[in-house]
mmCIF file of C-alpha atoms and ligand atoms in Angstrom:
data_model
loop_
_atom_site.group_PDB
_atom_site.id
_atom_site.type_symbol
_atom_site.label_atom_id
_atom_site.label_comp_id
_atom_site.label_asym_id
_atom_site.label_seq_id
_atom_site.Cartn_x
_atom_site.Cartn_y
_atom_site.Cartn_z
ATOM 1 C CA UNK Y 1 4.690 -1.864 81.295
ATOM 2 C CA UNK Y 2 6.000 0.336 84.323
ATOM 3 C CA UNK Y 3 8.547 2.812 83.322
ATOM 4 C CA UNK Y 4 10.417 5.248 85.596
ATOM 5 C CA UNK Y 5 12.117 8.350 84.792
ATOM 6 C CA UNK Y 6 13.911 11.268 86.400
ATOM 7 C CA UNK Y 7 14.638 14.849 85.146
ATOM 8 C CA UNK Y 8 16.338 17.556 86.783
ATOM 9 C CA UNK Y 9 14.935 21.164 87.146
ATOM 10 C CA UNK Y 10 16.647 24.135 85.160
ATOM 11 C CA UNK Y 11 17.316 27.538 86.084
ATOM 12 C CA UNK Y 12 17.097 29.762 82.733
ATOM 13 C CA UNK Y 13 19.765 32.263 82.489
ATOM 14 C CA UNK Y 14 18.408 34.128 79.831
ATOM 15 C CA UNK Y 15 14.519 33.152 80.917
ATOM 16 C CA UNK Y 16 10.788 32.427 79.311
ATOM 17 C CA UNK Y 17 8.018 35.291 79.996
ATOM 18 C CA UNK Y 18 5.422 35.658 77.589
ATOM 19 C CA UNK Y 19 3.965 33.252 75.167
ATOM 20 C CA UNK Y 20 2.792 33.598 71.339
ATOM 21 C CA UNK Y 21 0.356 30.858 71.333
ATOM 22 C CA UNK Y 22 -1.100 29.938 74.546
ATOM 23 C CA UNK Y 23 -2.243 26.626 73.446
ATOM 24 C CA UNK Y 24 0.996 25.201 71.868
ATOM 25 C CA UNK Y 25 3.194 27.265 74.458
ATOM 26 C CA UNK Y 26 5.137 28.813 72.283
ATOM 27 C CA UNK Y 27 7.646 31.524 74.169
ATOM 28 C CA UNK Y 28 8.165 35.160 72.875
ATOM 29 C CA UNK Y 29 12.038 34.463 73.163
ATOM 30 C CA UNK Y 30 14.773 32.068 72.861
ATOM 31 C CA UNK Y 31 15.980 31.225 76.778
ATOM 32 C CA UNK Y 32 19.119 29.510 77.935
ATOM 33 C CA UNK Y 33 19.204 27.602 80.851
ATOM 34 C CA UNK Y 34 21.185 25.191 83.522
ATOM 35 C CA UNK Y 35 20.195 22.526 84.143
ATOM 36 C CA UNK Y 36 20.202 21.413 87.898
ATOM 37 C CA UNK Y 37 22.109 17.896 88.592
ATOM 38 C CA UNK Y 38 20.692 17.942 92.488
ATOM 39 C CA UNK Y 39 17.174 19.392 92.224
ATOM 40 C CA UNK Y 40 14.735 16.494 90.647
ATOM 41 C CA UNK Y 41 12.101 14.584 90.101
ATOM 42 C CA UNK Y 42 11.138 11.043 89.356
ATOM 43 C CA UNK Y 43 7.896 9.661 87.707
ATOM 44 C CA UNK Y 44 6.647 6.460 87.690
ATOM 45 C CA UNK Y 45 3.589 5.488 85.074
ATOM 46 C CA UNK Y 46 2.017 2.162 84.311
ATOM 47 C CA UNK Y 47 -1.160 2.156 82.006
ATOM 48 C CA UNK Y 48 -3.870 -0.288 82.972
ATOM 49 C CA UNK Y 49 -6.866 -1.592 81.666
ATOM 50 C CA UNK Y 50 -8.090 -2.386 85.391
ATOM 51 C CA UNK Y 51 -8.463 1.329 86.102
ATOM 52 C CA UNK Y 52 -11.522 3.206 86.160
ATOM 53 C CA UNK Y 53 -9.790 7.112 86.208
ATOM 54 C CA UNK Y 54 -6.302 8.373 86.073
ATOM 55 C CA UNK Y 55 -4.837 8.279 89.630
ATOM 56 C CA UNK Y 56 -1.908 10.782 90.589
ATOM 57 C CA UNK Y 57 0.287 10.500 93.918
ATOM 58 C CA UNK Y 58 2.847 13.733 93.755
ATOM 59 C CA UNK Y 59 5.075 13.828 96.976
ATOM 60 C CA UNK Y 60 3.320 11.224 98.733
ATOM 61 C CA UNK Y 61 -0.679 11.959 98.362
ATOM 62 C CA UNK Y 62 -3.185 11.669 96.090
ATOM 63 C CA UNK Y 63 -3.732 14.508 94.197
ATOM 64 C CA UNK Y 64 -7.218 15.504 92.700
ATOM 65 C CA UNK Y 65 -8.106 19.156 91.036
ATOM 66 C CA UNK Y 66 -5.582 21.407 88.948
ATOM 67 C CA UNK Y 67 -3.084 19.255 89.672
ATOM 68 C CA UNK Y 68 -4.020 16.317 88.887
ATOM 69 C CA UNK Y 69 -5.615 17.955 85.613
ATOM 70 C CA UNK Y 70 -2.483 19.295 84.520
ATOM 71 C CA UNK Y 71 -1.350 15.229 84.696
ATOM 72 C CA UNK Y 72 -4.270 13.878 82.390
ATOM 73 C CA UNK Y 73 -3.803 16.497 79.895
ATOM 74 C CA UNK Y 74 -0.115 15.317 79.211
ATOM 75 C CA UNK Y 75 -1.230 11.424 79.231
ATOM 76 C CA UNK Y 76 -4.103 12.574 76.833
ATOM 77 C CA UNK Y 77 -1.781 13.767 74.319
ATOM 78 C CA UNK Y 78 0.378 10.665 74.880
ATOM 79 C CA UNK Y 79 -2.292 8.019 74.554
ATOM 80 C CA UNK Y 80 -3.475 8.328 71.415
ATOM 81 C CA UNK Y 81 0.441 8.827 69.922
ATOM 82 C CA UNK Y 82 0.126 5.161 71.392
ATOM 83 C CA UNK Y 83 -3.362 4.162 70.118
ATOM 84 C CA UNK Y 84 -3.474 3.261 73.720
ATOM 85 C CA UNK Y 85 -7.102 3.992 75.851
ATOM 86 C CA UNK Y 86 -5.741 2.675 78.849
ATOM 87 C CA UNK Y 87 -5.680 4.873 82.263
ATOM 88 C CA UNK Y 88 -2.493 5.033 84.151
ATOM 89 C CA UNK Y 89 -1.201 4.966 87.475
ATOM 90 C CA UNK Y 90 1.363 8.126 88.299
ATOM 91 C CA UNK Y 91 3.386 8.033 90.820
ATOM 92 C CA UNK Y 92 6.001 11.384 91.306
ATOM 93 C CA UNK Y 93 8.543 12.867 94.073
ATOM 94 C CA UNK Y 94 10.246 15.991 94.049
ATOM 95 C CA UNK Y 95 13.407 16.105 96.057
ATOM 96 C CA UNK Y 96 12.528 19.561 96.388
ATOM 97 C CA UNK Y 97 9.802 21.719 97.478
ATOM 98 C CA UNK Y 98 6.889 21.879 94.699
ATOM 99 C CA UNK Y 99 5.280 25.280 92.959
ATOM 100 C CA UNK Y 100 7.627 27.193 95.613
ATOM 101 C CA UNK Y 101 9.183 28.905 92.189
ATOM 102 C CA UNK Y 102 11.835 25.741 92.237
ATOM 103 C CA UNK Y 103 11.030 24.616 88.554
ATOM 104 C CA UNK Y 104 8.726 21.502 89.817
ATOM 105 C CA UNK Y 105 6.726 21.887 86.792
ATOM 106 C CA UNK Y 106 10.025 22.105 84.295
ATOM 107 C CA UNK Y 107 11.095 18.603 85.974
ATOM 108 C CA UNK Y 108 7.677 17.231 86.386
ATOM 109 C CA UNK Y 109 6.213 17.334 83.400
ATOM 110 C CA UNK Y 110 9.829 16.441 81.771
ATOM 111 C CA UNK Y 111 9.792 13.292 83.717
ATOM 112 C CA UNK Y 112 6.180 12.221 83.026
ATOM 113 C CA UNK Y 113 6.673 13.334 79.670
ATOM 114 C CA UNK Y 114 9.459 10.443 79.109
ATOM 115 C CA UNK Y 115 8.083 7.673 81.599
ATOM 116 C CA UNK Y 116 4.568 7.802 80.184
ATOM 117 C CA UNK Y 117 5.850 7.740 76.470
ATOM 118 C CA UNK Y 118 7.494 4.812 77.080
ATOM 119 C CA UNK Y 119 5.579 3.441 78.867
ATOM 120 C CA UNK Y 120 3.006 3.603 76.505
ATOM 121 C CA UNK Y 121 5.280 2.214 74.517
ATOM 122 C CA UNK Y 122 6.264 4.913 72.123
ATOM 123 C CA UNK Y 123 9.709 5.568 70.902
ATOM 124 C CA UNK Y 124 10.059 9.223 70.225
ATOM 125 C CA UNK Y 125 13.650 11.018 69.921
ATOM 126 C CA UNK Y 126 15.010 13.897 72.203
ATOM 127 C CA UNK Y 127 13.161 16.470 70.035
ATOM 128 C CA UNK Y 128 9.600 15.177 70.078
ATOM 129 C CA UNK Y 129 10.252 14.342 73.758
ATOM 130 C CA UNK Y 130 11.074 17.821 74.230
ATOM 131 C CA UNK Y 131 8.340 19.127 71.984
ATOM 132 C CA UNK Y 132 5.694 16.896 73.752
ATOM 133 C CA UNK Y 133 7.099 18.249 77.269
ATOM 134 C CA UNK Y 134 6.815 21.649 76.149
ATOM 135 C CA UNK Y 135 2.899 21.359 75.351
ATOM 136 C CA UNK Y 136 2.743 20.650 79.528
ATOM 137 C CA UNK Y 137 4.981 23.277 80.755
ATOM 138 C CA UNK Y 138 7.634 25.639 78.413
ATOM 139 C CA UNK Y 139 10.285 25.314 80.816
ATOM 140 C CA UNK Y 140 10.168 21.600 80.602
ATOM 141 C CA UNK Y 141 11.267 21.390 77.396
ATOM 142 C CA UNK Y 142 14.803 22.453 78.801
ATOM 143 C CA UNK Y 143 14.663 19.909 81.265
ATOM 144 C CA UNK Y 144 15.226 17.230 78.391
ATOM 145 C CA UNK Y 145 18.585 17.331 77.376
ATOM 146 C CA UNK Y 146 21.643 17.633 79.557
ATOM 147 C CA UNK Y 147 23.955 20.548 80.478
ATOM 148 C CA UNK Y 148 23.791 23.997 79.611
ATOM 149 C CA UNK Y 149 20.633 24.235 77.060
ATOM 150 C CA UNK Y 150 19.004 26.557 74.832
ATOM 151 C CA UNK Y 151 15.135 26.794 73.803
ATOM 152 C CA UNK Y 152 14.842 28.066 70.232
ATOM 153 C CA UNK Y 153 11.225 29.910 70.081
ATOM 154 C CA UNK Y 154 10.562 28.333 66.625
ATOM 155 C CA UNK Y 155 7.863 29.174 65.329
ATOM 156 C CA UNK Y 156 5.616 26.441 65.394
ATOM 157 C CA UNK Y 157 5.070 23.103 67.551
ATOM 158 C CA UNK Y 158 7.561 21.184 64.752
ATOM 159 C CA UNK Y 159 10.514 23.759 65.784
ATOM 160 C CA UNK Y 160 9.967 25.239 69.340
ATOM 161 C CA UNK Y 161 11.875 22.639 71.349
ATOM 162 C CA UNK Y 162 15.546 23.003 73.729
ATOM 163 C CA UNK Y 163 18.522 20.847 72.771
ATOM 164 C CA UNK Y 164 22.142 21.293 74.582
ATOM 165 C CA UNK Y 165 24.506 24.366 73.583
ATOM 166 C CA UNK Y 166 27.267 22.908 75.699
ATOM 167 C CA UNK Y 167 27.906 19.729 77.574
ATOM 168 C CA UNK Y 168 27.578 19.712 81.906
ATOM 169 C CA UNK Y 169 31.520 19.353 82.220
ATOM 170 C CA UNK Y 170 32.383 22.354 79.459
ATOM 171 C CA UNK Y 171 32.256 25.264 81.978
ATOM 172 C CA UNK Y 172 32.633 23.781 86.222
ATOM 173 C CA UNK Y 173 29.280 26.332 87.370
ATOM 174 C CA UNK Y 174 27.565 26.004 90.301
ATOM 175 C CA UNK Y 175 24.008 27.520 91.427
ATOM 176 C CA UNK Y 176 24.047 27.395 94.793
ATOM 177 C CA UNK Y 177 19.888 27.602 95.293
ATOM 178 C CA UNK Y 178 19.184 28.942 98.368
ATOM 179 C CA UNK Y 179 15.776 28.519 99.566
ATOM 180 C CA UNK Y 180 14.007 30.834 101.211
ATOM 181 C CA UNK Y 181 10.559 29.821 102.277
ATOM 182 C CA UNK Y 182 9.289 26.339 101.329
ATOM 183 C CA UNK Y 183 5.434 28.128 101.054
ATOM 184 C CA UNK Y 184 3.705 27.421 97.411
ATOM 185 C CA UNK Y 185 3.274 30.653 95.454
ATOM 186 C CA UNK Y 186 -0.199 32.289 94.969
ATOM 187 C CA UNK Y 187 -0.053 32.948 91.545
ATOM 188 C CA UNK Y 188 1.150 30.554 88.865
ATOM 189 C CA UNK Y 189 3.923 31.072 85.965
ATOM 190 C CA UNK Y 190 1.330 30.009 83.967
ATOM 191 C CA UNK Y 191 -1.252 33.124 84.952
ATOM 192 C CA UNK Y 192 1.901 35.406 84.981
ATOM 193 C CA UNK Y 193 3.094 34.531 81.233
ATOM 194 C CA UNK Y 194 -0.458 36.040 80.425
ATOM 195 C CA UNK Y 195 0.119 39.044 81.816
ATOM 196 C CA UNK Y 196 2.927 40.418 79.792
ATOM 197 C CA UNK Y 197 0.017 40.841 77.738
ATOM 198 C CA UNK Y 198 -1.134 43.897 78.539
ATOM 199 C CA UNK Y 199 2.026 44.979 80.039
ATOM 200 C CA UNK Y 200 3.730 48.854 78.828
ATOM 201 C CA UNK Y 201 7.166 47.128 79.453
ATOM 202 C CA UNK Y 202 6.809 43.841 77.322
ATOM 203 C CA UNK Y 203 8.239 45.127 74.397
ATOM 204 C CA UNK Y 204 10.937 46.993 75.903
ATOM 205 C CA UNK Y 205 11.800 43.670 77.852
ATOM 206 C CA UNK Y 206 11.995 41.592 74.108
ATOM 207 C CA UNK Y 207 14.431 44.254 73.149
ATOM 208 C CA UNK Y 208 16.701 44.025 76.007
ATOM 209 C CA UNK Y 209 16.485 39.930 75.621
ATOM 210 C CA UNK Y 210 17.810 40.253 72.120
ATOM 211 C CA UNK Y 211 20.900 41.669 73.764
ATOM 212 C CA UNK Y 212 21.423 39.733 76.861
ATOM 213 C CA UNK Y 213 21.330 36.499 74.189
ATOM 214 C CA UNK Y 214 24.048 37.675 72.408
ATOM 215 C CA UNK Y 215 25.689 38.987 75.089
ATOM 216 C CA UNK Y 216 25.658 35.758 77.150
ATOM 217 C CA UNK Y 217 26.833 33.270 73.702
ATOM 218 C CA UNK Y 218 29.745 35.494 73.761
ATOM 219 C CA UNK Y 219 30.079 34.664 77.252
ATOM 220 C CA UNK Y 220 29.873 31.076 76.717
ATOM 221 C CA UNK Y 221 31.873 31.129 74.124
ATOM 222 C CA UNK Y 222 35.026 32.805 75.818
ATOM 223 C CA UNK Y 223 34.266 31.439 79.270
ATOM 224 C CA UNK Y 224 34.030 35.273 80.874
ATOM 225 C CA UNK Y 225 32.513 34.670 84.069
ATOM 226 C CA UNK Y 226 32.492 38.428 84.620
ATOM 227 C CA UNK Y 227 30.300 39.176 81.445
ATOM 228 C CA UNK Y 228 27.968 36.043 81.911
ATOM 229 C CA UNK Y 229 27.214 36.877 85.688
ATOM 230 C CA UNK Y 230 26.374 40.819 84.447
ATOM 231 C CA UNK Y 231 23.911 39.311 81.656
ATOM 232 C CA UNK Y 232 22.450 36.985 84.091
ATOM 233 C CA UNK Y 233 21.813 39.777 87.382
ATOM 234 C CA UNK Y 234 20.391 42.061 84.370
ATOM 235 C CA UNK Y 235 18.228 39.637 82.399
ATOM 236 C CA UNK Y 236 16.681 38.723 85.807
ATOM 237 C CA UNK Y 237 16.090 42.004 87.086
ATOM 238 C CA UNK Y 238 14.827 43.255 83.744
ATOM 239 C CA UNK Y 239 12.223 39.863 84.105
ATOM 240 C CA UNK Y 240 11.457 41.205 87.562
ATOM 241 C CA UNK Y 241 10.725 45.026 86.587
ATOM 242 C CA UNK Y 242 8.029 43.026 83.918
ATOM 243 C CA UNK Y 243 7.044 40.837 86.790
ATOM 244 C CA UNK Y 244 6.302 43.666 89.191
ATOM 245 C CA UNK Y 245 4.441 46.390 86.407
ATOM 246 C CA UNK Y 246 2.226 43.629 85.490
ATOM 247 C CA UNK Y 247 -1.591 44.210 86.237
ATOM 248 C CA UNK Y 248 -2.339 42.658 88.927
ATOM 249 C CA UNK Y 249 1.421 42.949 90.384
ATOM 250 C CA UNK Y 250 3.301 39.903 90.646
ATOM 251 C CA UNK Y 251 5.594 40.499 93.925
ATOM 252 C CA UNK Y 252 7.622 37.044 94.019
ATOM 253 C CA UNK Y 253 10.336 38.627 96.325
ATOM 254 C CA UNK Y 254 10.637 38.029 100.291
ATOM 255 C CA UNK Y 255 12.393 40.213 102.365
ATOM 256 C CA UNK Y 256 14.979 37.353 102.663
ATOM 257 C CA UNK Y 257 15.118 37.421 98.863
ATOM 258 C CA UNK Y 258 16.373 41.149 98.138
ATOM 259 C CA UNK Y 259 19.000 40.602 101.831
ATOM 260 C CA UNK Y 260 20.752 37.814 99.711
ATOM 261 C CA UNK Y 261 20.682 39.830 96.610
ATOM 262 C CA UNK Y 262 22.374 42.761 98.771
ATOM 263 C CA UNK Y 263 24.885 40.432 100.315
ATOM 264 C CA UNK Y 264 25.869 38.545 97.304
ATOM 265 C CA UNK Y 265 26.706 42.441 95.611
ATOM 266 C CA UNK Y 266 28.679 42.759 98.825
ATOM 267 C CA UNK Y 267 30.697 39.580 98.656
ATOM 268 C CA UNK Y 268 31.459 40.211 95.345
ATOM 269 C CA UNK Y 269 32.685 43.939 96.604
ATOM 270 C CA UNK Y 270 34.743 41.986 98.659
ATOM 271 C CA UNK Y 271 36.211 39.119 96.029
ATOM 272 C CA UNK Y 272 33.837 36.668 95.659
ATOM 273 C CA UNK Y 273 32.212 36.243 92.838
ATOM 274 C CA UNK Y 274 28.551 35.503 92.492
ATOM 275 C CA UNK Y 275 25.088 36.627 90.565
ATOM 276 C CA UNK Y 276 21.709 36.125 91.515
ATOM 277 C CA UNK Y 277 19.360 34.828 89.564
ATOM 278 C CA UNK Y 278 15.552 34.594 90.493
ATOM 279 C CA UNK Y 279 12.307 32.677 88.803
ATOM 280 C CA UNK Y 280 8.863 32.888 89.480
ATOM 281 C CA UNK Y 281 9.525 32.797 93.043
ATOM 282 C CA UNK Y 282 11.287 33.720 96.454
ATOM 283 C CA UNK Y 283 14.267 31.917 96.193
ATOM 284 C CA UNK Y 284 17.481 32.915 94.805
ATOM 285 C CA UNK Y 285 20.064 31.486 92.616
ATOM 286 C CA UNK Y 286 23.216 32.470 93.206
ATOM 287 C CA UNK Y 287 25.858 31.494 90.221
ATOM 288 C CA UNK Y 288 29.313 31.305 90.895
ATOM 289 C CA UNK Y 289 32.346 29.238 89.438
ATOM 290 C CA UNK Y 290 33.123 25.689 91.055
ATOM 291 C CA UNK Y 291 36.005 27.106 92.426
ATOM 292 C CA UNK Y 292 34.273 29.564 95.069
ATOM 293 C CA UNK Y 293 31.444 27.537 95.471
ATOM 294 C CA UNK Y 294 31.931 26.597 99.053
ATOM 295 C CA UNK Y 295 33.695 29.616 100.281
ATOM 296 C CA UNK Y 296 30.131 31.273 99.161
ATOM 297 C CA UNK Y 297 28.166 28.626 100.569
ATOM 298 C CA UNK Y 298 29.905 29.334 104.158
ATOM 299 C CA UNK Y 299 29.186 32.783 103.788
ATOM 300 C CA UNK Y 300 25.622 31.971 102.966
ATOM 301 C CA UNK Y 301 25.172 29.748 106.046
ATOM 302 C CA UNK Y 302 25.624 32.788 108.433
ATOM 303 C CA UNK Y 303 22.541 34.614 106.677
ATOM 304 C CA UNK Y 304 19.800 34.274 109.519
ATOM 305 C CA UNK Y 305 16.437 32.401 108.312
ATOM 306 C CA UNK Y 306 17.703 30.280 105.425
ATOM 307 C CA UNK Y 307 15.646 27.364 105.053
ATOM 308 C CA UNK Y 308 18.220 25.005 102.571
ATOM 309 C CA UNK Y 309 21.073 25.762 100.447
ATOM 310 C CA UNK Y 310 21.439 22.855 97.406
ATOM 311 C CA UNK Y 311 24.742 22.777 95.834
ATOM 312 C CA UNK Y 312 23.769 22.368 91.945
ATOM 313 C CA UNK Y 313 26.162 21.717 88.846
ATOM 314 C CA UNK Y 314 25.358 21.079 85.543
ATOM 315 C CA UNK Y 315 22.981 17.803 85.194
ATOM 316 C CA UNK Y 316 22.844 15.111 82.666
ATOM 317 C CA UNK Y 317 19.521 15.129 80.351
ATOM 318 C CA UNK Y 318 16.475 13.577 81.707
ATOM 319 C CA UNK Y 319 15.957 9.352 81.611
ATOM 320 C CA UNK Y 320 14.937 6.211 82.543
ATOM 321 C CA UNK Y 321 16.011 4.686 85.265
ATOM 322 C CA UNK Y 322 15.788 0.927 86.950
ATOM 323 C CA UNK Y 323 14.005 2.264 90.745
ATOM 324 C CA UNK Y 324 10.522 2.224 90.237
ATOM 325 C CA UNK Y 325 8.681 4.256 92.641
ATOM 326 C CA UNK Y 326 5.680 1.941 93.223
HETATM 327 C C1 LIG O 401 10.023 32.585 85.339
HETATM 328 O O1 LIG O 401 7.476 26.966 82.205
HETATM 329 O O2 LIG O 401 6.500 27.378 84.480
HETATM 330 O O3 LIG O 401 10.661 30.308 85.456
HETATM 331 O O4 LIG O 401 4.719 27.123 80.266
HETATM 332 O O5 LIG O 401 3.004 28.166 81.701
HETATM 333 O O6 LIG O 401 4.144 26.074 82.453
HETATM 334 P P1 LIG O 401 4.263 27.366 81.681
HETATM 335 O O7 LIG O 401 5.339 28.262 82.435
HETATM 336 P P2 LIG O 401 6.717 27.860 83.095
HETATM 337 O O8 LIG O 401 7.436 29.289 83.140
HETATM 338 C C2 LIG O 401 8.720 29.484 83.676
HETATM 339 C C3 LIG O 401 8.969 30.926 83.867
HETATM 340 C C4 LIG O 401 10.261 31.297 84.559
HETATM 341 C C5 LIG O 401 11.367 31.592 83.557
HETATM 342 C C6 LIG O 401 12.036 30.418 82.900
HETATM 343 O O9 LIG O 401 12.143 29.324 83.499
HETATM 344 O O10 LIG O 401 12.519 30.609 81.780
#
C-alpha cells in the first residue's frame, strides 16, 4: 500500500538542547512549541517486495549517505512493529529549504514517521506516533499533533512524547519566518545537543528553563502577549549564550540575523510588537499577534538581503492525505 502524509515544522518557544539518553532521545527539558501551518513536508512510502535496498528521493534527488541513513533507521524500527521485511520506496518534499535550521528534520521524520506506519500497515495512536517520531528526531515529536504543543521530557521512551496544550485557533499568532540564507548548516542539531555536555553553562541554562516554562503557561493562560514575547526573546537568547560557549563554538547567527533582531527591538520601540525567536540556524522567527502581522511584514520587506518571508499560523497536527507524491 502507498500512503502519503504531511506534517508541518514547529518552532519551540521554550526549546530542546541537551539530551539524557542519546539513544532514545530523551530531552533534558520539557519544550513548547508552534507549530507552523505554511512550512511542510510531505512523504510518500510504499513497501515492496521487488526492491533490492531502501531508495530515498528528498526534494527531488536521490539521496545516498547520512541522509538516506537517517531514513532506514526510522523504517527499521517500523518494519518489524509490522512483521514486515519488505524495502520501501520514499519519496519527500520540503516546501522549504532543508537542514538550513528550518525544522526539516522535525517535519520530516514526523511525516515518514506516519506514512510509513501506515503504510506498513500499523495502526498506532497519536502517542506512539509521536513516541516513534521522536526516536528519529526530538523535535519531531512536536510536529505530531496540532496547534500550540508541549513535549513532556518523561522519563522514559513510554512517557517522553508532545501532545497539544492549546488548539491552532485559541490564541491568532503569527511567526513571520524570515529567511536569511537558504545555505545548509555545517554542524548538525544533532552534534550540538552533545555538546551541552561538557558545557559550564548547561546547568545554569536548565535552571533558567524551569522559569521561562512557568513563566510562558502563565502567558498562555492569560493571553499576555507582552509576557510571552519576553519569555520567548530570553529563552532563545539564553539557548544561544549555550550555543555559542559550547566547545567547539556553535555560531548559527549571520550578520543579517542579529540586523533583524536589532530592528525588530526597534519596531517594537516604535509600537509594533514582535520577538525573535531563533533555532539551530540563521534565520529568525519573529512572533507577533495576527493583528500586526502584515504591518511587520511590510516593514520587514524594506530590510536589504532577505531571501523569503513565510507568513505562519498555528497548523493542524500532521496526516494523511489523498496526493501521492509518486
Ligand atoms: C535548536 O530535534 O533537530 O531546534 O533530536 O538530534 O534530531 P535531534 O535534534 P533536533 O533539535 C532541535 C533543536 C532546536 C530547538 C528545538 O526545536 O526545540
Amino acid at each position: 500500500m502507498k500512503v502519503t502524509a504531511k506534517a508541518p515544522a514547529n518552532i519551540a518557544f521554550i526549546k530542546y538542547w541537551g539530551k539524557t539518553n542519546e539513544k532514545l532521545r530523551l530531552p533534558e527539558n520539557d519544550s513548547l512549541a508552534m507549530t507552523l501551518d505554511q512550512t511542510y513536508t510531505t512523504t510518500t512510502v510504499e513497501f515492496s517486495d521487488k526492491l533490492k535496498q531502501d531508495r530515498v528521493f528528498i526534494d527531488g534527488s536521490e539521496t545516498t549517505g547520512e541522509e538516506k541513513q537517517r531514513v532506514v533507521k526510522q523504517l527499521n524500527l517500523i518494519r518489524p512493529k509490522a512483521s514486515l521485511g519488505w524495502l520501501a520506496t520514499v519519496v519527500s518534499l520540503n516546501n522549504f529549504p532543508k537542514a538550513s535550521g528550518l525544522a526539516s528534520s522535525a517535519s520530516g521524520l514526523a511525516a515518514l514517521t506516519i506514512a510509513a506506519s501506515a503504510a506498513a500497515g500499523l495502526k498506532l495512536n497519536q502517542k506512539e506516533l509521536g513516541r516513534l517520531a521522536r526516536l528519529g528526531s526530538g523535535s519531531a515529536c512536536r510536529s505530531i499533533p496540532g496547534g500550540y504543543v508541549y513535549w513532556q521530557k518523561g522519563q522514559s521512551d513510554q512517557d517522553s512524547y508532545a501532545y497539544t496544550l492549546y488548539n491552532a485557533d485559541y490564541w491568532d499568532l503569527v511567526d513571520l519566518t524570515v529567511v536569511v540564507t537558504k545555505e545548509q548548516k555545517k554542524i548538525s542539531s544533532t552534534e550540538g545537543h552533545s555538546l551541552t555536555k561538557t558545557n559550564p553553562f548547561s546547568q545554569a541554562r536548565q535552571e533558567a528553563v524551569r522559569d521561562n516554562l512557568k513563566e510562558i503557561k502563565k502567558a498562555f493562560k492569560t493571553k499576555d502577549f507582552t509576557l510571552l514575547g519576553q519569555v520567548i526573546e530570553s529563552e532563545c537568547l539564553n539557548l544561544h549564550s549555550v550555543m555559542l560557549t559550547s566547545k567547539p563554538a556553535l555560531i548559527y547567527w549571520e550578520s543579517l540575523t542579529l540586523e533583524i533582531i536589532h530592528k525588530a527591538i526597534q519596531w517594537r520601540q516604535e509600537g509594533l510588537e514582535s520577538y525573535f525567536t531563533i533555532d539551530a540556524g540563521p534565520q529568525v522567527h519573529l512572533i507577533c499577534q495576527g493583528k500586526n502581522s502584515l504591518g511587520l511584514k511590510n516593514k520587514l520587506k524594506s530590510v536589504r538581503g532577505i531571501l523569503d518571508i513565510i507568513t505562519n499560523r498555528p497548523s493542524q497536527g500532521a496526516r494523511i492525505i489523498d496526493r501521492h507524491l509518486f
